Amino acid sequence: MRLEILGCSGGVGGERRTMALALEQHVLIDAGSGVGDLSLERMAAIEHVFLTHSHLDHTAFLPLLCDATLDLRDGPLTVHALPETIATLKECMFNFKLWLDYSVLPSPDKPYIVFEPVAIGQTVRIGACGITPLPAKHAVPAVGYRLDSGSASVVYSGDTTLCDAFWEALDVMESLTCLIIESTFLNRNAEGARISGHMTPELLATALRRLRCNVAIYIAHMEPGKEAETMREIDEVADTFRPVMLKRGDVLEF
Ligand SMILES: [Zn+2]
Ligand SMILES: [Zn+2]
């Protein structure tokens, strides 16, 4: 199974794109600005979008993705997210003010977008892949996702600060081979991380001490312009792990 990194930055500027991961041809995990680099044909092939939470760096390109491919689709785009995330998108984005309400257009019985609520631990099967929401702890309701090909699993944390339930879920995941974990703030901004629900290198080190050692660690969602300093702080505390910076264009096979 193929996971292509379309965007993995905590912000924009230059080559940076915000969170969007393409799983095979038909599934997107988060819909940040990385989506905008896909060809129209690849956008039209996306049938399912799984959102970690409502923040714009993960959702801003959802209406634009749908809009660009309205005439190219046979069926609706299915958007999977927590009920709270769906409510926020309906209230604040698809409200006929910020954008048209694609969940009732062109008609309520045949809309452009269908929202599907997800729940922690309840796997959604898309083709051969099992996609399971994992607990997260962020400023708004949020999940991470386990992507399970049957023989291996990749976990993407989404946005979260240190969340015991998330790391406990990894502990019992036999097939886990790869973890994409956010590490947004530098250590000196521990208070900002606490308030906004993000990780720092020190929080990451605390979490890694309980993780099995044969897992590849990829760091995502760093602050724009602070990537090198963040990776230096992570390298100082990562112990036997050798985390690497996730990059736009990376492809993870699992
Ligand atoms: Zn967020
Ligand atoms: Zn974010």
PDB file of C-alpha atoms and ligand atoms in Angstrom:
ATOM      1  CA  MET A   1       0.000   0.000   0.000  1.00  0.00           C
ATOM      2  CA  ARG A   2       1.222   3.468  -0.900  1.00  0.00           C
ATOM      3  CA  LEU A   3       0.991   6.637   1.197  1.00  0.00           C
ATOM      4  CA  GLU A   4       2.140   9.758  -0.633  1.00  0.00           C
ATOM      5  CA  ILE A   5       2.965  12.878   1.379  1.00  0.00           C
ATOM      6  CA  LEU A   6       1.363  15.846  -0.384  1.00  0.00           C
ATOM      7  CA  GLY A   7       1.942  18.250   2.499  1.00  0.00           C
ATOM      8  CA  CYS A   8       3.371  17.842   5.993  1.00  0.00           C
ATOM      9  CA  SER A   9       4.266  21.295   7.268  1.00  0.00           C
ATOM     10  CA  GLY A  10       2.713  23.186  10.147  1.00  0.00           C
ATOM     11  CA  GLY A  11       2.300  26.186   7.844  1.00  0.00           C
ATOM     12  CA  VAL A  12       2.927  27.633   4.407  1.00  0.00           C
ATOM     13  CA  GLY A  13       5.725  29.634   2.735  1.00  0.00           C
ATOM     14  CA  GLY A  14       7.878  28.671  -0.253  1.00  0.00           C
ATOM     15  CA  GLU A  15       7.723  24.921  -0.852  1.00  0.00           C
ATOM     16  CA  ARG A  16       5.785  24.222   2.326  1.00  0.00           C
ATOM     17  CA  ARG A  17       2.321  22.698   2.129  1.00  0.00           C
ATOM     18  CA  THR A  18       0.017  21.875   5.035  1.00  0.00           C
ATOM     19  CA  MET A  19      -1.156  18.395   5.937  1.00  0.00           C
ATOM     20  CA  ALA A  20      -2.475  16.131   3.210  1.00  0.00           C
ATOM     21  CA  LEU A  21      -1.629  12.458   2.664  1.00  0.00           C
ATOM     22  CA  ALA A  22      -2.806  10.454  -0.348  1.00  0.00           C
ATOM     23  CA  LEU A  23      -3.490   6.773   0.383  1.00  0.00           C
ATOM     24  CA  GLU A  24      -3.438   4.916  -2.931  1.00  0.00           C
ATOM     25  CA  GLN A  25      -5.603   6.678  -5.545  1.00  0.00           C
ATOM     26  CA  HIS A  26      -8.949   7.101  -3.831  1.00  0.00           C
ATOM     27  CA  VAL A  27      -8.304   8.202  -0.252  1.00  0.00           C
ATOM     28  CA  LEU A  28      -7.030  11.434   1.226  1.00  0.00           C
ATOM     29  CA  ILE A  29      -6.061  11.904   4.870  1.00  0.00           C
ATOM     30  CA  ASP A  30      -6.532  15.596   5.739  1.00  0.00           C
ATOM     31  CA  ALA A  31      -7.080  18.261   3.121  1.00  0.00           C
ATOM     32  CA  GLY A  32      -4.498  20.973   3.723  1.00  0.00           C
ATOM     33  CA  SER A  33      -2.762  22.948   1.000  1.00  0.00           C
ATOM     34  CA  GLY A  34      -0.816  19.898  -0.235  1.00  0.00           C
ATOM     35  CA  VAL A  35      -3.994  18.897  -2.088  1.00  0.00           C
ATOM     36  CA  GLY A  36      -3.611  21.849  -4.473  1.00  0.00           C
ATOM     37  CA  ASP A  37      -0.616  20.284  -6.247  1.00  0.00           C
ATOM     38  CA  LEU A  38      -2.590  17.232  -7.421  1.00  0.00           C
ATOM     39  CA  SER A  39      -3.652  17.106 -11.071  1.00  0.00           C
ATOM     40  CA  LEU A  40      -7.371  17.476 -11.755  1.00  0.00           C
ATOM     41  CA  GLU A  41      -7.459  13.793 -12.720  1.00  0.00           C
ATOM     42  CA  ARG A  42      -5.947  12.758  -9.388  1.00  0.00           C
ATOM     43  CA  MET A  43      -8.278  15.108  -7.492  1.00  0.00           C
ATOM     44  CA  ALA A  44     -11.270  13.572  -9.263  1.00  0.00           C
ATOM     45  CA  ALA A  45     -10.086  10.081  -8.288  1.00  0.00           C
ATOM     46  CA  ILE A  46     -10.341  10.953  -4.575  1.00  0.00           C
ATOM     47  CA  GLU A  47     -13.530   9.329  -3.256  1.00  0.00           C
ATOM     48  CA  HIS A  48     -12.928   9.489   0.509  1.00  0.00           C
ATOM     49  CA  VAL A  49     -11.407  12.180   2.717  1.00  0.00           C
ATOM     50  CA  PHE A  50     -10.582  11.368   6.347  1.00  0.00           C
ATOM     51  CA  LEU A  51     -10.103  14.478   8.489  1.00  0.00           C
ATOM     52  CA  THR A  52      -8.221  14.531  11.778  1.00  0.00           C
ATOM     53  CA  HIS A  53      -9.911  17.759  12.943  1.00  0.00           C
ATOM     54  CA  SER A  54     -11.427  21.026  11.773  1.00  0.00           C
ATOM     55  CA  HIS A  55      -8.424  23.399  11.717  1.00  0.00           C
ATOM     56  CA  LEU A  56      -7.804  25.098   8.382  1.00  0.00           C
ATOM     57  CA  ASP A  57      -4.298  23.719   7.867  1.00  0.00           C
ATOM     58  CA  HIS A  58      -6.040  20.302   7.614  1.00  0.00           C
ATOM     59  CA  THR A  59      -9.312  21.272   5.886  1.00  0.00           C
ATOM     60  CA  ALA A  60      -8.873  24.472   3.839  1.00  0.00           C
ATOM     61  CA  PHE A  61      -8.618  22.691   0.492  1.00  0.00           C
ATOM     62  CA  LEU A  62     -11.645  20.437   1.039  1.00  0.00           C
ATOM     63  CA  PRO A  63     -14.172  22.810  -0.613  1.00  0.00           C
ATOM     64  CA  LEU A  64     -11.666  23.671  -3.347  1.00  0.00           C
ATOM     65  CA  LEU A  65     -10.924  20.003  -4.085  1.00  0.00           C
ATOM     66  CA  CYS A  66     -14.628  19.319  -4.393  1.00  0.00           C
ATOM     67  CA  ASP A  67     -15.275  22.456  -6.453  1.00  0.00           C
ATOM     68  CA  ALA A  68     -12.482  21.709  -8.938  1.00  0.00           C
ATOM     69  CA  THR A  69     -13.901  18.274  -9.725  1.00  0.00           C
ATOM     70  CA  LEU A  70     -17.691  18.715  -9.608  1.00  0.00           C
ATOM     71  CA  ASP A  71     -18.092  17.866 -13.301  1.00  0.00           C
ATOM     72  CA  LEU A  72     -15.602  15.015 -13.164  1.00  0.00           C
ATOM     73  CA  ARG A  73     -17.299  12.961 -10.446  1.00  0.00           C
ATOM     74  CA  ASP A  74     -19.876  10.197 -10.804  1.00  0.00           C
ATOM     75  CA  GLY A  75     -20.725  10.109  -7.114  1.00  0.00           C
ATOM     76  CA  PRO A  76     -20.281  12.228  -4.000  1.00  0.00           C
ATOM     77  CA  LEU A  77     -17.071  12.868  -2.103  1.00  0.00           C
ATOM     78  CA  THR A  78     -17.405  11.106   1.251  1.00  0.00           C
ATOM     79  CA  VAL A  79     -15.881  13.037   4.150  1.00  0.00           C
ATOM     80  CA  HIS A  80     -15.153  10.992   7.296  1.00  0.00           C
ATOM     81  CA  ALA A  81     -14.612  12.913  10.527  1.00  0.00           C
ATOM     82  CA  LEU A  82     -15.644  13.152  14.166  1.00  0.00           C
ATOM     83  CA  PRO A  83     -19.244  14.389  14.640  1.00  0.00           C
ATOM     84  CA  GLU A  84     -17.843  17.565  16.266  1.00  0.00           C
ATOM     85  CA  THR A  85     -15.607  18.206  13.251  1.00  0.00           C
ATOM     86  CA  ILE A  86     -18.521  17.693  10.857  1.00  0.00           C
ATOM     87  CA  ALA A  87     -20.632  20.126  12.887  1.00  0.00           C
ATOM     88  CA  THR A  88     -17.872  22.757  12.734  1.00  0.00           C
ATOM     89  CA  LEU A  89     -17.442  22.358   8.974  1.00  0.00           C
ATOM     90  CA  LYS A  90     -21.195  22.716   8.435  1.00  0.00           C
ATOM     91  CA  GLU A  91     -21.447  25.733  10.711  1.00  0.00           C
ATOM     92  CA  CYS A  92     -18.306  27.598   9.666  1.00  0.00           C
ATOM     93  CA  MET A  93     -17.338  26.446   6.151  1.00  0.00           C
ATOM     94  CA  PHE A  94     -20.211  24.910   4.179  1.00  0.00           C
ATOM     95  CA  ASN A  95     -22.686  27.552   5.333  1.00  0.00           C
ATOM     96  CA  PHE A  96     -23.379  29.525   2.110  1.00  0.00           C
ATOM     97  CA  LYS A  97     -21.135  32.299   3.484  1.00  0.00           C
ATOM     98  CA  LEU A  98     -17.591  31.018   3.553  1.00  0.00           C
ATOM     99  CA  TRP A  99     -18.567  28.415   0.923  1.00  0.00           C
ATOM    100  CA  LEU A 100     -21.673  26.801  -0.568  1.00  0.00           C
ATOM    101  CA  ASP A 101     -23.195  23.921   1.360  1.00  0.00           C
ATOM    102  CA  TYR A 102     -22.122  20.969  -0.761  1.00  0.00           C
ATOM    103  CA  SER A 103     -23.944  18.574   1.560  1.00  0.00           C
ATOM    104  CA  VAL A 104     -27.292  19.797   0.138  1.00  0.00           C
ATOM    105  CA  LEU A 105     -26.194  20.841  -3.385  1.00  0.00           C
ATOM    106  CA  PRO A 106     -27.026  20.267  -6.153  1.00  0.00           C
ATOM    107  CA  SER A 107     -29.861  18.510  -4.296  1.00  0.00           C
ATOM    108  CA  PRO A 108     -30.198  17.135  -0.755  1.00  0.00           C
ATOM    109  CA  ASP A 109     -30.783  13.599  -2.034  1.00  0.00           C
ATOM    110  CA  LYS A 110     -27.790  13.701  -4.411  1.00  0.00           C
ATOM    111  CA  PRO A 111     -25.233  16.016  -2.790  1.00  0.00           C
ATOM    112  CA  TYR A 112     -21.644  16.698  -3.795  1.00  0.00           C
ATOM    113  CA  ILE A 113     -20.401  15.826  -0.284  1.00  0.00           C
ATOM    114  CA  VAL A 114     -21.622  13.159   2.119  1.00  0.00           C
ATOM    115  CA  PHE A 115     -20.419  13.404   5.721  1.00  0.00           C
ATOM    116  CA  GLU A 116     -19.768  10.141   7.592  1.00  0.00           C
ATOM    117  CA  PRO A 117     -19.114  10.340  11.355  1.00  0.00           C
ATOM    118  CA  VAL A 118     -16.210   8.299  12.696  1.00  0.00           C
ATOM    119  CA  ALA A 119     -15.582   7.049  16.234  1.00  0.00           C
ATOM    120  CA  ILE A 120     -12.378   6.213  18.087  1.00  0.00           C
ATOM    121  CA  GLY A 121     -11.416   2.577  17.527  1.00  0.00           C
ATOM    122  CA  GLN A 122     -14.053   1.874  14.871  1.00  0.00           C
ATOM    123  CA  THR A 123     -12.361   0.770  11.665  1.00  0.00           C
ATOM    124  CA  VAL A 124     -13.608   1.953   8.282  1.00  0.00           C
ATOM    125  CA  ARG A 125     -12.660  -0.383   5.431  1.00  0.00           C
ATOM    126  CA  ILE A 126     -11.800   1.234   2.105  1.00  0.00           C
ATOM    127  CA  GLY A 127     -10.709  -1.420  -0.367  1.00  0.00           C
ATOM    128  CA  ALA A 128      -7.918  -3.433   1.238  1.00  0.00           C
ATOM    129  CA  CYS A 129      -7.115  -0.791   3.840  1.00  0.00           C
ATOM    130  CA  GLY A 130      -8.510  -0.526   7.347  1.00  0.00           C
ATOM    131  CA  ILE A 131      -8.609   3.054   8.601  1.00  0.00           C
ATOM    132  CA  THR A 132      -9.055   3.412  12.356  1.00  0.00           C
ATOM    133  CA  PRO A 133      -9.429   6.685  14.302  1.00  0.00           C
ATOM    134  CA  LEU A 134      -7.079   6.926  17.286  1.00  0.00           C
ATOM    135  CA  PRO A 135      -7.361   9.180  20.358  1.00  0.00           C
ATOM    136  CA  ALA A 136      -5.714  12.600  20.282  1.00  0.00           C
ATOM    137  CA  LYS A 137      -5.615  15.630  22.562  1.00  0.00           C
ATOM    138  CA  HIS A 138      -5.781  18.966  20.779  1.00  0.00           C
ATOM    139  CA  ALA A 139      -7.387  22.419  21.112  1.00  0.00           C
ATOM    140  CA  VAL A 140     -10.465  21.071  19.307  1.00  0.00           C
ATOM    141  CA  PRO A 141     -11.819  17.495  19.057  1.00  0.00           C
ATOM    142  CA  ALA A 142      -9.265  15.533  17.035  1.00  0.00           C
ATOM    143  CA  VAL A 143      -8.170  12.032  16.074  1.00  0.00           C
ATOM    144  CA  GLY A 144      -5.117  10.362  14.630  1.00  0.00           C
ATOM    145  CA  TYR A 145      -5.458   7.506  12.145  1.00  0.00           C
ATOM    146  CA  ARG A 146      -4.107   3.993  11.849  1.00  0.00           C
ATOM    147  CA  LEU A 147      -3.792   2.864   8.246  1.00  0.00           C
ATOM    148  CA  ASP A 148      -3.618  -0.935   8.115  1.00  0.00           C
ATOM    149  CA  SER A 149      -2.735  -2.736   4.880  1.00  0.00           C
ATOM    150  CA  GLY A 150      -3.236  -6.133   6.512  1.00  0.00           C
ATOM    151  CA  SER A 151       0.480  -6.837   6.819  1.00  0.00           C
ATOM    152  CA  ALA A 152       1.675  -3.495   8.211  1.00  0.00           C
ATOM    153  CA  SER A 153       0.312  -0.332   9.785  1.00  0.00           C
ATOM    154  CA  VAL A 154       1.220   3.319   9.493  1.00  0.00           C
ATOM    155  CA  VAL A 155      -0.023   5.677  12.197  1.00  0.00           C
ATOM    156  CA  TYR A 156      -0.498   9.394  11.606  1.00  0.00           C
ATOM    157  CA  SER A 157      -1.015  11.397  14.785  1.00  0.00           C
ATOM    158  CA  GLY A 158      -2.725  14.453  13.317  1.00  0.00           C
ATOM    159  CA  ASP A 159      -2.423  17.367  15.753  1.00  0.00           C
ATOM    160  CA  THR A 160      -2.048  16.307  19.375  1.00  0.00           C
ATOM    161  CA  THR A 161      -0.123  17.045  22.509  1.00  0.00           C
ATOM    162  CA  LEU A 162       1.086  14.145  24.658  1.00  0.00           C
ATOM    163  CA  CYS A 163      -1.954  11.855  24.787  1.00  0.00           C
ATOM    164  CA  ASP A 164      -1.650   8.709  26.916  1.00  0.00           C
ATOM    165  CA  ALA A 165      -4.493   6.931  25.120  1.00  0.00           C
ATOM    166  CA  PHE A 166      -2.788   7.470  21.741  1.00  0.00           C
ATOM    167  CA  TRP A 167       0.500   5.921  22.893  1.00  0.00           C
ATOM    168  CA  GLU A 168      -1.346   3.088  24.685  1.00  0.00           C
ATOM    169  CA  ALA A 169      -3.033   2.262  21.376  1.00  0.00           C
ATOM    170  CA  LEU A 170       0.398   2.030  19.708  1.00  0.00           C
ATOM    171  CA  ASP A 171       1.662  -0.295  22.468  1.00  0.00           C
ATOM    172  CA  VAL A 172      -0.747  -3.048  21.438  1.00  0.00           C
ATOM    173  CA  MET A 173      -0.448  -2.554  17.673  1.00  0.00           C
ATOM    174  CA  GLU A 174       1.529  -5.596  16.527  1.00  0.00           C
ATOM    175  CA  SER A 175       1.811  -4.570  12.875  1.00  0.00           C
ATOM    176  CA  LEU A 176       2.970  -0.992  13.484  1.00  0.00           C
ATOM    177  CA  THR A 177       5.983  -0.228  11.273  1.00  0.00           C
ATOM    178  CA  CYS A 178       5.839   3.512  10.841  1.00  0.00           C
ATOM    179  CA  LEU A 179       4.707   6.499  12.891  1.00  0.00           C
ATOM    180  CA  ILE A 180       4.118   9.985  11.521  1.00  0.00           C
ATOM    181  CA  ILE A 181       4.091  12.168  14.602  1.00  0.00           C
ATOM    182  CA  GLU A 182       3.641  15.889  14.883  1.00  0.00           C
ATOM    183  CA  SER A 183       6.243  17.952  16.736  1.00  0.00           C
ATOM    184  CA  THR A 184       5.069  21.493  16.249  1.00  0.00           C
ATOM    185  CA  PHE A 185       6.762  23.690  18.834  1.00  0.00           C
ATOM    186  CA  LEU A 186      10.294  24.151  20.150  1.00  0.00           C
ATOM    187  CA  ASN A 187      11.020  23.213  23.771  1.00  0.00           C
ATOM    188  CA  ARG A 188      11.068  26.852  24.835  1.00  0.00           C
ATOM    189  CA  ASN A 189       7.406  27.114  23.830  1.00  0.00           C
ATOM    190  CA  ALA A 190       6.176  24.325  26.122  1.00  0.00           C
ATOM    191  CA  GLU A 191       3.424  26.581  27.429  1.00  0.00           C
ATOM    192  CA  GLY A 192       2.177  27.306  23.893  1.00  0.00           C
ATOM    193  CA  ALA A 193       2.206  23.574  23.185  1.00  0.00           C
ATOM    194  CA  ARG A 194       0.182  22.907  26.322  1.00  0.00           C
ATOM    195  CA  ILE A 195      -2.422  25.568  25.550  1.00  0.00           C
ATOM    196  CA  SER A 196      -2.802  24.766  21.847  1.00  0.00           C
ATOM    197  CA  GLY A 197      -2.479  20.977  22.144  1.00  0.00           C
ATOM    198  CA  HIS A 198       0.766  20.273  20.320  1.00  0.00           C
ATOM    199  CA  MET A 199       3.979  18.317  20.908  1.00  0.00           C
ATOM    200  CA  THR A 200       7.484  19.580  21.697  1.00  0.00           C
ATOM    201  CA  PRO A 201      10.697  17.535  21.344  1.00  0.00           C
ATOM    202  CA  GLU A 202      10.729  16.963  25.130  1.00  0.00           C
ATOM    203  CA  LEU A 203       7.144  15.665  25.098  1.00  0.00           C
ATOM    204  CA  LEU A 204       8.076  13.468  22.129  1.00  0.00           C
ATOM    205  CA  ALA A 205      11.044  12.051  24.064  1.00  0.00           C
ATOM    206  CA  THR A 206       8.745  11.181  26.978  1.00  0.00           C
ATOM    207  CA  ALA A 207       6.441   9.340  24.601  1.00  0.00           C
ATOM    208  CA  LEU A 208       9.181   7.526  22.677  1.00  0.00           C
ATOM    209  CA  ARG A 209      10.550   5.963  25.864  1.00  0.00           C
ATOM    210  CA  ARG A 210       7.483   3.736  25.978  1.00  0.00           C
ATOM    211  CA  LEU A 211       7.486   2.789  22.302  1.00  0.00           C
ATOM    212  CA  ARG A 212       8.902  -0.421  20.842  1.00  0.00           C
ATOM    213  CA  CYS A 213      12.175   0.153  18.977  1.00  0.00           C
ATOM    214  CA  ASN A 214      11.473  -1.226  15.521  1.00  0.00           C
ATOM    215  CA  VAL A 215       9.226   1.604  14.404  1.00  0.00           C
ATOM    216  CA  ALA A 216      10.308   4.202  11.849  1.00  0.00           C
ATOM    217  CA  ILE A 217       9.549   7.699  13.137  1.00  0.00           C
ATOM    218  CA  TYR A 218       8.743  10.589  10.806  1.00  0.00           C
ATOM    219  CA  ILE A 219       8.363  14.122  12.170  1.00  0.00           C
ATOM    220  CA  ALA A 220       5.644  16.352  10.718  1.00  0.00           C
ATOM    221  CA  HIS A 221       3.839  19.660  11.249  1.00  0.00           C
ATOM    222  CA  MET A 222       6.836  21.725  12.357  1.00  0.00           C
ATOM    223  CA  GLU A 223       6.590  25.493  12.503  1.00  0.00           C
ATOM    224  CA  PRO A 224       7.631  27.170   9.233  1.00  0.00           C
ATOM    225  CA  GLY A 225      11.249  28.297   9.391  1.00  0.00           C
ATOM    226  CA  LYS A 226      11.968  26.355  12.594  1.00  0.00           C
ATOM    227  CA  GLU A 227      12.354  22.897  11.049  1.00  0.00           C
ATOM    228  CA  ALA A 228      16.146  22.608  11.473  1.00  0.00           C
ATOM    229  CA  GLU A 229      16.092  23.803  15.084  1.00  0.00           C
ATOM    230  CA  THR A 230      13.194  21.470  15.904  1.00  0.00           C
ATOM    231  CA  MET A 231      15.034  18.485  14.413  1.00  0.00           C
ATOM    232  CA  ARG A 232      18.165  19.404  16.411  1.00  0.00           C
ATOM    233  CA  GLU A 233      16.124  19.397  19.624  1.00  0.00           C
ATOM    234  CA  ILE A 234      14.573  16.065  18.667  1.00  0.00           C
ATOM    235  CA  ASP A 235      17.954  14.487  17.824  1.00  0.00           C
ATOM    236  CA  GLU A 236      19.262  15.472  21.274  1.00  0.00           C
ATOM    237  CA  VAL A 237      16.542  13.531  23.076  1.00  0.00           C
ATOM    238  CA  ALA A 238      15.511  10.777  20.642  1.00  0.00           C
ATOM    239  CA  ASP A 239      17.847   8.200  22.224  1.00  0.00           C
ATOM    240  CA  THR A 240      17.985   5.024  20.105  1.00  0.00           C
ATOM    241  CA  PHE A 241      15.330   6.258  17.727  1.00  0.00           C
ATOM    242  CA  ARG A 242      16.482   8.036  14.598  1.00  0.00           C
ATOM    243  CA  PRO A 243      13.507  10.224  13.702  1.00  0.00           C
ATOM    244  CA  VAL A 244      13.647  11.804  10.272  1.00  0.00           C
ATOM    245  CA  MET A 245      11.856  14.852   8.965  1.00  0.00           C
ATOM    246  CA  LEU A 246       8.893  13.914   6.792  1.00  0.00           C
ATOM    247  CA  LYS A 247       9.085  15.678   3.420  1.00  0.00           C
ATOM    248  CA  ARG A 248       6.585  16.606   0.765  1.00  0.00           C
ATOM    249  CA  GLY A 249       6.875  14.020  -2.008  1.00  0.00           C
ATOM    250  CA  ASP A 250       7.916  11.173   0.310  1.00  0.00           C
ATOM    251  CA  VAL A 251       6.164   7.881  -0.380  1.00  0.00           C
ATOM    252  CA  LEU A 252       5.744   5.316   2.404  1.00  0.00           C
ATOM    253  CA  GLU A 253       5.089   1.730   1.269  1.00  0.00           C
ATOM    254  CA  PHE A 254       3.525  -0.605   3.786  1.00  0.00           C
TER     255      PHE A 254
HETATM  256 ZN    ZN B   1      -4.857  21.774  14.756  1.00  0.00          ZN
HETATM  257 ZN    ZN B   2      -2.377  21.528  12.226  1.00  0.00          ZN
END
